[in-house]
PDB file of C-alpha atoms in Angstrom:
ATOM      1  CA  MET A 208     102.998 -14.628   9.902  1.00 80.00           C
ATOM      2  CA  GLU A 209     102.756 -16.071  13.467  1.00 87.00           C
ATOM      3  CA  TYR A 210      99.542 -17.249  14.848  1.00 91.00           C
ATOM      4  CA  THR A 211      98.400 -18.390  18.313  1.00 90.00           C
ATOM      5  CA  PHE A 212      97.815 -21.985  19.108  1.00 88.00           C
ATOM      6  CA  ILE A 213      94.088 -21.057  19.353  1.00 93.00           C
ATOM      7  CA  GLU A 214      94.205 -19.601  15.784  1.00 94.00           C
ATOM      8  CA  TYR A 215      95.981 -22.712  14.460  1.00 93.00           C
ATOM      9  CA  ALA A 216      93.395 -24.851  16.226  1.00 93.00           C
ATOM     10  CA  ASP A 217      90.476 -22.909  14.674  1.00 97.00           C
ATOM     11  CA  MET A 218      92.204 -23.104  11.251  1.00 96.00           C
ATOM     12  CA  HIS A 219      92.360 -26.915  11.470  1.00 95.00           C
ATOM     13  CA  LEU A 220      88.785 -27.090  12.625  1.00 97.00           C
ATOM     14  CA  MET A 221      87.517 -25.109   9.697  1.00 98.00           C
ATOM     15  CA  TYR A 222      89.630 -27.143   7.354  1.00 97.00           C
ATOM     16  CA  GLY A 223      88.055 -30.360   8.704  1.00 97.00           C
ATOM     17  CA  LEU A 224      84.587 -28.772   8.469  1.00 98.00           C
ATOM     18  CA  ALA A 225      85.365 -28.005   4.857  1.00 98.00           C
ATOM     19  CA  SER A 226      86.225 -31.513   4.037  1.00 98.00           C
ATOM     20  CA  CYS A 227      89.821 -30.592   3.623  1.00 96.00           C
ATOM     21  CA  ASN A 228      89.060 -27.925   0.909  1.00 98.00           C
ATOM     22  CA  ALA A 229      91.366 -25.051   1.717  1.00 98.00           C
ATOM     23  CA  LEU A 230      89.287 -22.389  -0.180  1.00 98.00           C
ATOM     24  CA  GLU A 231      86.197 -23.359   1.689  1.00 98.00           C
ATOM     25  CA  ALA A 232      88.101 -23.396   4.970  1.00 98.00           C
ATOM     26  CA  LYS A 233      89.334 -19.787   4.387  1.00 98.00           C
ATOM     27  CA  ARG A 234      85.750 -18.730   3.749  1.00 98.00           C
ATOM     28  CA  LEU A 235      84.421 -20.469   6.855  1.00 98.00           C
ATOM     29  CA  TYR A 236      87.243 -19.002   8.942  1.00 98.00           C
ATOM     30  CA  HIS A 237      86.523 -15.505   7.736  1.00 99.00           C
ATOM     31  CA  GLU A 238      82.785 -15.975   8.392  1.00 98.00           C
ATOM     32  CA  ARG A 239      83.377 -17.270  11.946  1.00 98.00           C
ATOM     33  CA  PHE A 240      86.213 -14.949  12.873  1.00 98.00           C
ATOM     34  CA  PRO A 241      85.758 -11.749  10.897  1.00 98.00           C
ATOM     35  CA  ASN A 242      88.105  -9.592  13.104  1.00 97.00           C
ATOM     36  CA  ARG A 243      91.167 -11.905  12.775  1.00 97.00           C
ATOM     37  CA  THR A 244      93.837 -11.771  10.133  1.00 96.00           C
ATOM     38  CA  LEU A 245      92.683 -14.032   7.313  1.00 97.00           C
ATOM     39  CA  PRO A 246      95.309 -16.874   6.522  1.00 97.00           C
ATOM     40  CA  ASN A 247      95.777 -17.756   2.858  1.00 96.00           C
ATOM     41  CA  GLN A 248      94.663 -21.112   1.582  1.00 96.00           C
ATOM     42  CA  LYS A 249      98.089 -22.745   1.780  1.00 97.00           C
ATOM     43  CA  THR A 250      98.266 -22.045   5.416  1.00 96.00           C
ATOM     44  CA  PHE A 251      95.165 -24.356   6.123  1.00 96.00           C
ATOM     45  CA  GLN A 252      96.845 -27.050   4.258  1.00 96.00           C
ATOM     46  CA  ARG A 253     100.215 -26.562   5.976  1.00 93.00           C
ATOM     47  CA  VAL A 254      98.575 -26.616   9.387  1.00 94.00           C
ATOM     48  CA  ASP A 255      96.962 -30.007   8.574  1.00 93.00           C
ATOM     49  CA  GLN A 256     100.186 -31.475   7.096  1.00 92.00           C
ATOM     50  CA  ARG A 257     102.257 -30.253  10.100  1.00 89.00           C
ATOM     51  CA  LEU A 258      99.942 -31.939  12.475  1.00 89.00           C
ATOM     52  CA  ARG A 259      99.789 -35.127  10.509  1.00 85.00           C
ATOM     53  CA  GLU A 260     103.595 -35.274  10.181  1.00 84.00           C
ATOM     54  CA  ASN A 261     104.824 -33.799  13.509  1.00 82.00           C
ATOM     55  CA  GLY A 262     101.807 -34.095  15.769  1.00 79.00           C
ATOM     56  CA  LYS A 263     102.112 -30.333  16.687  1.00 74.00           C
ATOM     57  CA  PHE A 264     101.400 -26.962  15.124  1.00 71.00           C
ATOM     58  CA  GLY A 265     104.888 -25.503  15.314  1.00 66.00           C
ATOM     59  CA  LYS A 266     108.329 -25.751  16.836  1.00 59.00           C
ATOM     60  CA  LYS A 267     108.787 -26.917  20.176  1.00 54.00           C
ATOM     61  CA  VAL A 268     109.770 -24.059  22.562  1.00 49.00           C
ATOM     62  CA  LEU A 269     112.303 -24.931  25.205  1.00 46.00           C
ATOM     63  CA  THR A 270     111.769 -23.362  28.627  1.00 50.00           C
ATOM     64  CA  LEU A 271     114.924 -22.737  30.697  1.00 54.00           C
ATOM     65  CA  VAL A 272     114.479 -23.154  34.498  1.00 54.00           C
TER      66      VAL A 272
END
């Protein structure tokens, strides 16, 4: 599933608010954003891990001029 950068940022925020508890982060995310697709628990962990290891949410997109 592809998410927007805003959605990834919100996932990471909820993960932090939940003290890195993925199940609680999922609950908080659903509570705050009920109309969005609900990511699974592993997604919250992967977003955090990706930021820690790569300093970004996803792959770099090259723009051709």
